[in-house]
Coordinates of C-alpha atoms in Angstrom, one line a residue:
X268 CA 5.2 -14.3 -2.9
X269 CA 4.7 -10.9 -4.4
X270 CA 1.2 -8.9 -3.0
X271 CA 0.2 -7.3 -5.5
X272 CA -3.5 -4.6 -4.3
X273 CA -5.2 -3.3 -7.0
X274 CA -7.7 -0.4 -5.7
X275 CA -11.3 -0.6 -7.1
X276 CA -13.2 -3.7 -8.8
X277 CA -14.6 -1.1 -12.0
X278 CA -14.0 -2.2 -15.4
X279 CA -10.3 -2.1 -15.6
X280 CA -9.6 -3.4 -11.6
X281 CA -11.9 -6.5 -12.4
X282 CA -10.6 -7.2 -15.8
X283 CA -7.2 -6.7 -14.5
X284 CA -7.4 -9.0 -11.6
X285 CA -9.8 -11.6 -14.1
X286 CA -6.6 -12.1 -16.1
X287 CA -4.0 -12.5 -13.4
X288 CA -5.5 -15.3 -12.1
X289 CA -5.7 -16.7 -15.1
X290 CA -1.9 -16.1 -16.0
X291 CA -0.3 -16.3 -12.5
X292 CA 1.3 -19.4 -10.6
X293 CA -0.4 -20.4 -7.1
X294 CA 3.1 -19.7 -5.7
X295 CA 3.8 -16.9 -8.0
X296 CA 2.0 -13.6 -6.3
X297 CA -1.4 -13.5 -4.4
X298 CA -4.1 -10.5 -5.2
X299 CA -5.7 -8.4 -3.4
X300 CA -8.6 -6.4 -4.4
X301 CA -10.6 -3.2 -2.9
X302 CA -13.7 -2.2 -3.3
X303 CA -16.3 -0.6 -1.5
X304 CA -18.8 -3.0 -3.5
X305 CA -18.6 -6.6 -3.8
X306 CA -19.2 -6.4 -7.4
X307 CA -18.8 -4.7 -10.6
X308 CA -21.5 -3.3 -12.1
X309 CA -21.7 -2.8 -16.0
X310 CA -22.6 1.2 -16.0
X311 CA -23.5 0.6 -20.0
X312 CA -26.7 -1.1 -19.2
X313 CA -27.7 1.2 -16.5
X314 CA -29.5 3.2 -18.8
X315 CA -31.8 0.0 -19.4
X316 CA -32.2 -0.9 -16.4
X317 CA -34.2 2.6 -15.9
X318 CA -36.0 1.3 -18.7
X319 CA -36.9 -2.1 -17.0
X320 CA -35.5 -3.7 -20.4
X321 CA -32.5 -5.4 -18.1
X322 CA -33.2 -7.0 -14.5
X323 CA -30.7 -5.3 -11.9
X324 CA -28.9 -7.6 -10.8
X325 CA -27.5 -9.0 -14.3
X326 CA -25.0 -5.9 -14.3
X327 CA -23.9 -6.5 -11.4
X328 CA -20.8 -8.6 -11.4
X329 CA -20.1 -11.1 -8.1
X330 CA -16.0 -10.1 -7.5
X331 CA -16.4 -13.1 -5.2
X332 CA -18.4 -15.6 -7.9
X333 CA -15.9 -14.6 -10.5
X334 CA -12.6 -14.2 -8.8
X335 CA -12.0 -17.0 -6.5
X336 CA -8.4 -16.7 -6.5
X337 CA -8.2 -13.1 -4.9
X338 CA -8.3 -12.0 -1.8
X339 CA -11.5 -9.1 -1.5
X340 CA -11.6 -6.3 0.8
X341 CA -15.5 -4.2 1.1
X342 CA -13.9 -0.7 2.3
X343 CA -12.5 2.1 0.9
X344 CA -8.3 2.8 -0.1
X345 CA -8.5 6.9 1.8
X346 CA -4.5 6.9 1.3
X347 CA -1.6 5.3 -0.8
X348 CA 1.9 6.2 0.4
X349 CA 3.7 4.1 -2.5
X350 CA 7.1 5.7 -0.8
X351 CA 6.1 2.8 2.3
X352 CA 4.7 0.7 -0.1
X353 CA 1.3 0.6 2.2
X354 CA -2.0 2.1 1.9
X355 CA -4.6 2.7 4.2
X356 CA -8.2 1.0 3.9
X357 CA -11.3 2.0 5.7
X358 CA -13.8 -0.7 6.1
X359 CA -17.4 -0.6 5.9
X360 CA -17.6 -0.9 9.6
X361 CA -15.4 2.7 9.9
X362 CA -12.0 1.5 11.4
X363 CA -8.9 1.8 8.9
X364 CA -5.9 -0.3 8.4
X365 CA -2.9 -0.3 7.2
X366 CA -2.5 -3.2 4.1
X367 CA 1.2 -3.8 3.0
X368 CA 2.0 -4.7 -0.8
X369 CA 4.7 -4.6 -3.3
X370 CA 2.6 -4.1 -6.5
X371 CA 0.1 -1.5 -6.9
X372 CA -2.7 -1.6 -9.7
X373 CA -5.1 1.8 -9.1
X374 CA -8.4 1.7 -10.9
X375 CA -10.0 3.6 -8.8
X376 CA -12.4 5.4 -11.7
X377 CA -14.0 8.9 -11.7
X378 CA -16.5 10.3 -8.9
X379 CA -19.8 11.9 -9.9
X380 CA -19.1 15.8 -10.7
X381 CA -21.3 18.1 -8.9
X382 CA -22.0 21.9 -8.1
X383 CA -22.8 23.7 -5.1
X384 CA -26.6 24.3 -6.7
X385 CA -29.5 25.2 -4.4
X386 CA -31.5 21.8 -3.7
X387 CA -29.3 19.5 -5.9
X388 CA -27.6 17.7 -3.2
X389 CA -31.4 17.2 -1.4
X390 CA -33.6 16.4 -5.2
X391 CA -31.2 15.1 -7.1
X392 CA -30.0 11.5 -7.4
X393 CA -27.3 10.3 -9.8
X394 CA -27.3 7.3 -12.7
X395 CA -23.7 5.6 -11.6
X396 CA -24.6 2.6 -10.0
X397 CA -27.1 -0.2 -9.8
X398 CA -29.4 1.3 -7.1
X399 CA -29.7 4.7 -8.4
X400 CA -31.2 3.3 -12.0
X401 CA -34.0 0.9 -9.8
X402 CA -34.7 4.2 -7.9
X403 CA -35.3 6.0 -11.2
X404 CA -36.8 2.9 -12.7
X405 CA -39.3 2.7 -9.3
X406 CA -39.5 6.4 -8.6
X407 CA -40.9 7.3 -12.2
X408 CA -44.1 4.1 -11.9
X409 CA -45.0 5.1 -8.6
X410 CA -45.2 8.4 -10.1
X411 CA -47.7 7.0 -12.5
X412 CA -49.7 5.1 -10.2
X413 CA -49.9 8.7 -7.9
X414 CA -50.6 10.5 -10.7
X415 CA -53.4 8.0 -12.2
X416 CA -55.2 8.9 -9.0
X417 CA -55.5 12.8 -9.5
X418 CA -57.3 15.1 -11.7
X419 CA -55.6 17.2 -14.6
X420 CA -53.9 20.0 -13.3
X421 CA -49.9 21.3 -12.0
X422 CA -50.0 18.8 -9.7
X423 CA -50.6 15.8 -11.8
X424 CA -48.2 17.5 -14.7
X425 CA -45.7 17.8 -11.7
X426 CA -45.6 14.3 -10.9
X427 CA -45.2 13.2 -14.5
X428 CA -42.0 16.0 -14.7
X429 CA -38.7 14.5 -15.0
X430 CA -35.4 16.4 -15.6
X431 CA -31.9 15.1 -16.4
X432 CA -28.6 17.5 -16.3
X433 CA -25.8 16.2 -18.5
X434 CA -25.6 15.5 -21.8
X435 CA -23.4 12.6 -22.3
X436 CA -24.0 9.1 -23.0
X437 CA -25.0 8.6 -19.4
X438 CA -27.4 11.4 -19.6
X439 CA -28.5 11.0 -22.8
X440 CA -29.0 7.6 -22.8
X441 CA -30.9 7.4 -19.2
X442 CA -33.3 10.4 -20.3
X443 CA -34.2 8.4 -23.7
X444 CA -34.5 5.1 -22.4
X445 CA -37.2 6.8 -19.4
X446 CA -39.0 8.7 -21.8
X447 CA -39.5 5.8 -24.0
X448 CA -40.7 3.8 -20.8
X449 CA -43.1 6.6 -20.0
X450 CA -44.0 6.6 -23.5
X451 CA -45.1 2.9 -23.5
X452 CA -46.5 2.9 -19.5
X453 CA -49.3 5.6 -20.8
X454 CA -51.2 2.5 -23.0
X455 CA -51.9 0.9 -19.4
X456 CA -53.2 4.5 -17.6
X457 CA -56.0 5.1 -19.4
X458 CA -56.6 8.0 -17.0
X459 CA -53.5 9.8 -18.2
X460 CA -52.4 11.2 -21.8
X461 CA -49.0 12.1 -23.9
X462 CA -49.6 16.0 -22.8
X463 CA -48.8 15.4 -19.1
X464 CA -45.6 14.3 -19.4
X465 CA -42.5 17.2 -19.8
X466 CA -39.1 15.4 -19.9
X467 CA -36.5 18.0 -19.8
X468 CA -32.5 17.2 -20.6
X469 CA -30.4 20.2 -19.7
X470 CA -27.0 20.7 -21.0
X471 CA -24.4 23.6 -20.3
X472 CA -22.7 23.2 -23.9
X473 CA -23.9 23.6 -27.6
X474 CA -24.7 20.4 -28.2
X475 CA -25.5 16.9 -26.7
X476 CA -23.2 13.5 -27.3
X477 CA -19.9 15.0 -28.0
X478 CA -18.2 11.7 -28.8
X479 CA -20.3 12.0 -31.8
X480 CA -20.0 14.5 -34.7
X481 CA -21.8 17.6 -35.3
X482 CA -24.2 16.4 -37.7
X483 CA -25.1 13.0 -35.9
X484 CA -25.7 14.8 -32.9
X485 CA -28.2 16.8 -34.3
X486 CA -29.9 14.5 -35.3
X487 CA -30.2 13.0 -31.8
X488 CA -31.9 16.2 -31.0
X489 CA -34.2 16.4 -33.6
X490 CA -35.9 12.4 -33.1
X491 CA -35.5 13.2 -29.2
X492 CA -37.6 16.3 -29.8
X493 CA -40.0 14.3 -31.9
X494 CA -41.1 11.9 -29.1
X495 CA -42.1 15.1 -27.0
X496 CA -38.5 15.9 -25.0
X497 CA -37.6 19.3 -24.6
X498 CA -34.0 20.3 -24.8
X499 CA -32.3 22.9 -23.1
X500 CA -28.6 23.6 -25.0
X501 CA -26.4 26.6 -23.9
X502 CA -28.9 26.6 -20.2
X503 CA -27.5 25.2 -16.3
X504 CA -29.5 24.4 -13.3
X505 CA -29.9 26.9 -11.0
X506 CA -32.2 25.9 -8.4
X507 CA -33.7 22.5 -7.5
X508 CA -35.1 23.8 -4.2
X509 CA -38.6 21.7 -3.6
X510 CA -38.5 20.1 -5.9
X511 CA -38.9 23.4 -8.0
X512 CA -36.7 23.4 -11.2
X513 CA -34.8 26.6 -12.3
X514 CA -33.0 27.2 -15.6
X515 CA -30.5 30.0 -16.4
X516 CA -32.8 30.6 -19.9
X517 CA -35.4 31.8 -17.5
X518 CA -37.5 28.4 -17.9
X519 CA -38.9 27.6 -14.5
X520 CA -41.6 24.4 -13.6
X521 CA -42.0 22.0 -10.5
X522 CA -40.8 18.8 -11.0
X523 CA -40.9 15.1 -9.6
X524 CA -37.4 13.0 -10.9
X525 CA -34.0 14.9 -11.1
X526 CA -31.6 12.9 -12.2
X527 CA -27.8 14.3 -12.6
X528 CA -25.6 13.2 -15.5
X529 CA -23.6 16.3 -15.4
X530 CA -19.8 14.5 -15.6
X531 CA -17.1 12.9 -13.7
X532 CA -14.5 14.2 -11.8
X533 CA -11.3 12.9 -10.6
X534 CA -11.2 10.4 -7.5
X535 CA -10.3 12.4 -3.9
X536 CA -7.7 9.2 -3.5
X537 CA -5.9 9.9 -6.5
X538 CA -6.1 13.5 -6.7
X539 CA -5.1 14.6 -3.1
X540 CA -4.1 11.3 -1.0
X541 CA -1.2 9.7 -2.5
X542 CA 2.5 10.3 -3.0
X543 CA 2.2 9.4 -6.9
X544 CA 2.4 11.9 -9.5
X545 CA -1.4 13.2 -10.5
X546 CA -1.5 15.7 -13.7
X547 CA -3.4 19.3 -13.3
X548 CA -7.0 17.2 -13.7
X549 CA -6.1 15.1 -10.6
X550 CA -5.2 12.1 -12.9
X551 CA -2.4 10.1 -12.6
X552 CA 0.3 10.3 -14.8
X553 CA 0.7 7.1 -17.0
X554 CA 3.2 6.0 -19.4
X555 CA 1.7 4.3 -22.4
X556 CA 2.5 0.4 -21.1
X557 CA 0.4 1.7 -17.8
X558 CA 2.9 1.9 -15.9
X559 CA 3.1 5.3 -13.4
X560 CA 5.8 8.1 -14.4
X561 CA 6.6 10.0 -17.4
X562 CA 8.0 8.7 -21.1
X563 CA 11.6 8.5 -19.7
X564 CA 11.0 6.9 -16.2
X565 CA 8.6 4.6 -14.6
X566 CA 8.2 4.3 -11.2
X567 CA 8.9 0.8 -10.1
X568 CA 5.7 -1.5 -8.8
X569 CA 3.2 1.3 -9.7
X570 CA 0.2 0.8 -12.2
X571 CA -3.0 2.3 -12.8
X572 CA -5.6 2.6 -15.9
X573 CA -9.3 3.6 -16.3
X574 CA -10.8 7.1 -15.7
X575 CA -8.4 8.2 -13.0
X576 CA -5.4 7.4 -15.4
X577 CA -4.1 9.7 -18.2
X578 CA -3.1 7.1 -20.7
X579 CA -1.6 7.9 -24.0
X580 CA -3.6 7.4 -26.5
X581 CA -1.7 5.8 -29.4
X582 CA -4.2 5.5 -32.1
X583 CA -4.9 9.1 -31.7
X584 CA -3.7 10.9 -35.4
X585 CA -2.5 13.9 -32.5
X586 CA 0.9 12.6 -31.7
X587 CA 2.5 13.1 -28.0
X588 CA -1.0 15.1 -27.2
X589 CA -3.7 13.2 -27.0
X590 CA -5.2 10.8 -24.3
X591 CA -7.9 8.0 -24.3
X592 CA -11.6 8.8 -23.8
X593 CA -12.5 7.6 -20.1
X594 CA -14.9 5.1 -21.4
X595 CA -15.9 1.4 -20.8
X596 CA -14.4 0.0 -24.6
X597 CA -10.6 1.6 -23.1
X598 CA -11.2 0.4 -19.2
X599 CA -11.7 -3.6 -20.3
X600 CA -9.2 -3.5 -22.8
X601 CA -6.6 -1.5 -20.4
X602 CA -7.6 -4.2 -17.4
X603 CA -5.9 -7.0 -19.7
X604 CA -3.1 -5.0 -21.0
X605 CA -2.3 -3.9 -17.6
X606 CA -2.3 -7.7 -16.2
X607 CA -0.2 -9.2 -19.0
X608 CA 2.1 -6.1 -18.0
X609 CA 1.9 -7.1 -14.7
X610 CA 2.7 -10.6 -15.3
X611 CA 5.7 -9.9 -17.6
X612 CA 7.0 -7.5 -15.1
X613 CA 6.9 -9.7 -12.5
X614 CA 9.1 -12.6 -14.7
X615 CA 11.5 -10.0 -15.7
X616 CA 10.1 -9.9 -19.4
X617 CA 9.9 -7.0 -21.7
X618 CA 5.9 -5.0 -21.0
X619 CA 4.2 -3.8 -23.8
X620 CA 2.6 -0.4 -24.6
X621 CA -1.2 -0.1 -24.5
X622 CA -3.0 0.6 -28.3
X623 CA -6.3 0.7 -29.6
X624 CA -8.0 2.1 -32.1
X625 CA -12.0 2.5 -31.2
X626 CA -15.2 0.5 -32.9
X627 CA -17.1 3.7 -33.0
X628 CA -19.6 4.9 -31.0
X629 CA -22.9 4.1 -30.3
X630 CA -26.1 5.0 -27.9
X631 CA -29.4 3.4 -27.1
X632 CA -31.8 6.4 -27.3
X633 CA -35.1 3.8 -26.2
X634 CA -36.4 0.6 -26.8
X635 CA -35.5 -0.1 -30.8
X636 CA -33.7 3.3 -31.4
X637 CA -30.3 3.9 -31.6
X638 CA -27.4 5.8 -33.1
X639 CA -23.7 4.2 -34.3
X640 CA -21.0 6.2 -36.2
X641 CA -18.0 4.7 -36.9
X642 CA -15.6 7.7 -38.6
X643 CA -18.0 8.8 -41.0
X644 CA -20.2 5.9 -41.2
X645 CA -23.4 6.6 -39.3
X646 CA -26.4 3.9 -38.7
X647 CA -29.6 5.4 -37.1
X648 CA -32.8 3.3 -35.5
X649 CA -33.6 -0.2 -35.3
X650 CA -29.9 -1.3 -36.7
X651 CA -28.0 1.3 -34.5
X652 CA -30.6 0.0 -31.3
X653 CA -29.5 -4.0 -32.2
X654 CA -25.9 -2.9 -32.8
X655 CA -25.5 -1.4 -29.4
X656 CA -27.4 -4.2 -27.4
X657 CA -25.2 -6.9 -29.6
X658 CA -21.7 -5.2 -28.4
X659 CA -23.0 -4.9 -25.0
X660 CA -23.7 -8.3 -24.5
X661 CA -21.2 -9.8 -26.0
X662 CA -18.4 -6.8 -23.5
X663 CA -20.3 -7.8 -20.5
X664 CA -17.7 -10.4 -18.4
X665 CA -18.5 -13.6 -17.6
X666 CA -21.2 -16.2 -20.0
X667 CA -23.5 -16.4 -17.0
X668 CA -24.0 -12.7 -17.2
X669 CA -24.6 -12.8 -20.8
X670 CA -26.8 -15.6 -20.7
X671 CA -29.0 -13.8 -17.9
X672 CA -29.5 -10.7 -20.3
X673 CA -30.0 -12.0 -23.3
X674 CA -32.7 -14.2 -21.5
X675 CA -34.2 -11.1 -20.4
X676 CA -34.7 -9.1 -23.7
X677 CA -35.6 -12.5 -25.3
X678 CA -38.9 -13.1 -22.6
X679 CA -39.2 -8.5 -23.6
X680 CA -40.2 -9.7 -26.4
X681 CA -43.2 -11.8 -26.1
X682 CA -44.5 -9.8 -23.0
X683 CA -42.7 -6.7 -22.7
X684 CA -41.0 -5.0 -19.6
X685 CA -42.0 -5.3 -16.5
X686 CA -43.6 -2.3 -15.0
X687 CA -43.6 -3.3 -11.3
X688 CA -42.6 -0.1 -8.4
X689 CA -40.6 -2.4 -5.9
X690 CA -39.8 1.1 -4.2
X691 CA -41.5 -0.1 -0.9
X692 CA -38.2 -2.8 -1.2
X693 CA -36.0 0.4 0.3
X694 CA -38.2 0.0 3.4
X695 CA -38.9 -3.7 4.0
X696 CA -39.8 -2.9 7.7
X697 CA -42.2 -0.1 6.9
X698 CA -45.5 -2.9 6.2
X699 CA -44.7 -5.0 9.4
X700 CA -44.4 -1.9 11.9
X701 CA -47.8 -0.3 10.4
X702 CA -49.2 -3.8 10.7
X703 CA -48.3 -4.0 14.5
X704 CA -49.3 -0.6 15.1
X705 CA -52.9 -1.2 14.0
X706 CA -53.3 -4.4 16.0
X707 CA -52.0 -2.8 19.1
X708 CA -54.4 0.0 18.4
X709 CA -57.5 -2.4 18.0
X710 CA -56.8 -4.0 21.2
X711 CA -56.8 -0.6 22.7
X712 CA -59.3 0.9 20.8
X713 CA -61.4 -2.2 20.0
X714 CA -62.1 -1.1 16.2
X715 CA -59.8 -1.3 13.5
X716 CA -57.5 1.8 12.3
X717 CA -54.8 2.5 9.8
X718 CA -51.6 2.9 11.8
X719 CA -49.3 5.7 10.8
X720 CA -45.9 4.5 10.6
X721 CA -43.1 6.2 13.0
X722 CA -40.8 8.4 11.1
X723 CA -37.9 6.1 11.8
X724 CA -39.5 3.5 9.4
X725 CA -40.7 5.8 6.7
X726 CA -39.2 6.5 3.2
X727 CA -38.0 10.2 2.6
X728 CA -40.5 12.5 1.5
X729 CA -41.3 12.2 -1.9
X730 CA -41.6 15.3 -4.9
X731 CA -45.1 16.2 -3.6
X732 CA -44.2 16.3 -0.5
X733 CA -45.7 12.5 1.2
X734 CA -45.4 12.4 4.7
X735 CA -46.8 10.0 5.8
X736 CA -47.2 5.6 5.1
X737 CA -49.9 4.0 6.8
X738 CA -50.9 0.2 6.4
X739 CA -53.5 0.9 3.7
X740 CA -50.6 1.9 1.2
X741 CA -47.3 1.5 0.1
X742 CA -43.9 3.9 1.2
X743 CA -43.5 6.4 -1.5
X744 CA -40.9 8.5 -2.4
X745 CA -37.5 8.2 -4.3
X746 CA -35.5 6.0 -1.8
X747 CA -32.5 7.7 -2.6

């Protein structure tokens, strides 16, 4: 039987692998699939998951639930040397292997794109996957619950200071959907008001949402600006140290929640650590039926698709220079081009060329406001808001992950998120170990006493600098 790996379970590696099982023989090929995750996670709904509006786990896709008929590996691919036809895993554990295989499917995705900025890499925490949008989600009510507790002054206002770098969909999207939990969380602190929070989006370019035109985008901007956001266009970060925001406008104010949206980059793998051909950007280079190599020569039992691919874009009205945007709508559709491709290769039949021409664009900007342009047609609000939740339900894979969200938004609307912290969930240890420490102190002590938890046990320190848990109150602090 053919082996055919395919290298990362995103979008396109779980959609491609989805369809082959569905299309291939038992005795035909068998699949393997690598991933340092044993799931997929839907990054689209991320944004309300910050929110509370979607329960974590329903975007997160089982690979072993859903794809029963491939073989999954929980490491990393660190090398592909196609010329051997082997590439070389690391496991979770740390030891690496060699895994042999006579197809190759690489949907390996983008990394998060950073800069060497003083205190990013200690503040800052990302909006990529599942656990970084409960941290946010967590991080931003136990900020309320802190700040309920003080007086008015910078140290309240600091707590209730959240700032998000990147001004993409991810970015924009995240940084509406918190503020408009914020927004709504203030009816239930009655010790707080509209005037201590500051939500800051910073963005390097002109303008946010570039999939979007000129006009649409401004717009954004204005009804962000409306609901209290300030908007930094044309301004980077320059320090994050303590927590202690720095802008390149001169703007400068502590802060609790960084969150950075700032881009994606190309994957290490792909870019440095395999004999296939990668473009200038550290993307491979794609024909448009997927397959590796140029216009006038693929190379034989090589595939790849998603953001670490540089696929044609046929669609495009640019001819012979344009490729498609790195986004979830291309990734699924690619996945099942790429297996048919796959298939048909396999039996010796003619492959196809991958084409489609996008349904628009559209953004959640908070619960029941939205955006959607589609070429010059342009929908704002409620209608844009049910659009995008209607498309994103019905992309999500599998019924039983549909069924669990729409179940979700449905109970939303009779009772309205849930505005729970679970933070202390990071540190399920940290309760039990104060609780022992106290009793052993009482025995020696004979009276009763708040035990300090060791460091060992205790969450990171959080924005206003916490130190310390004891058994009276919950670990604190971003988890991330």
């Amino acid at each position: 039987m053919r082996r055919i790996l395919i290298v990362s379970g995103g979008y396109a590696g779980f959609y491609t692998a989805w369809k082959l099982e569905k299309r291939l023989r038992t005795d035909e090929a068998s699949v393997t699939l690598v991933d340092p995750r044993p799931y997929m996670t839907y990054q689209p709904f991320l944004p309300e998951v910050t929110a509370g509006s979607i329960e974590a786990r329903h975007v997160a896709v089982s690979l072993r639930r859903h794809l029963p008929h491939t073989h999954l590996i929980v490491g990393s691919v660190v090398h592909i040397d196609h010329a051997h036809r082997t590439a070389t895993i690391r496991s979770a554990d740390g030891p690496e292997d060699e895994v042999p295989y006579d197809t190759i499917v690489i949907t390996a995705g983008a990394v998060t794109r950073t800069f060497p900025i003083p205190g990013v890499a200690d503040e800052a925490i990302g909006l990529k996957h599942v656990e970084e949008a409960v941290a946010i989600r967590d991080s931003l009510l136990t900020a309320f619950e802190r700040a309920a507790t003080l007086p008015p002054g910078p140290e309240r206002r600091a707590l209730l200071t959240v700032t998000f770098v990147g001004g993409g969909y991810t970015g924009v999207e995240g940084f509406a959907e918190l503020l408009s939990l914020a927004t709504a969380l203030l009816k239930h602190y009655p010790e707080l008001s509209f005037d201590d929070l500051a939500f800051h989006l910073v963005e390097i370019r002109d303008r946010i949402l570039p999939e979007l035109t000129d006009e649409p985008a401004r717009w954004a901007i204005r009804h962000l600006e409306k609901r209290g956001a300030r908007i930094h266009l044309g301004t980077s970060l320059v320090s994050a140290v303590d927590n202690h925001i720095v802008l390149s406008d001169g703007t400068e104010y502590d802060n609790h929640l960084l969150v950075w949206s700032a881009g994606n980059q190309s994957n290490p793998v792909v870019a440095r650590h395999t004999d296939l051909p990668v473009d200038r950007a550290g993307l491979f280079r794609v024909r448009a039926d997927l397959r590796l190599g140029t216009p006038y020569a693929a190379i034989p039992d090589a595939w790849a698709a998603g953001d670490n691919a540089a696929v044609p874009d046929l669609a495009s009205d640019i001819p012979g220079g344009s490729f498609t945007v790195p986004n979830a709508q291309h990734a699924v559709r690619q996945g099942k081009r790429l297996a048919k491709n796959v298939v048909a290769d396999l039996r010796g039949k003619k492959v196809k060329p991958y084409k489609h021409h996008s349904l628009g664009t559209v953004a959640t900007l908070g619960l029941g406001k939205g955006i959607f342009q589609y070429r010059r047609i342009v929908i704002k609000g409620l209608l844009a808001w049910l659009i995008h939740r209607g498309y994103h339900v019905l992309a999500i894979p599998t019924w039983e992950r549909k069924v669990r969200v729409a179940l979700v938004w449905a109970a939303a609307l009779f009772y309205g998120r849930d505005i729970v912290s679970l933070l202390s969930v990071q540190h399920p240890r940290a309760a039990f170990i104060a609780a022992t420490l106290g009793a052993r102190q009482q025995r020696e002590t004979g009276s009763p006493a708040a035990a300090t938890v060791p460091a060992s046990a205790q969450p990171e320190a959080g924005p206003s600098g916490t130190d310390e848990v004891s058994a009276t109150s919950p670990p604190d602090g971003r988890g991330d």
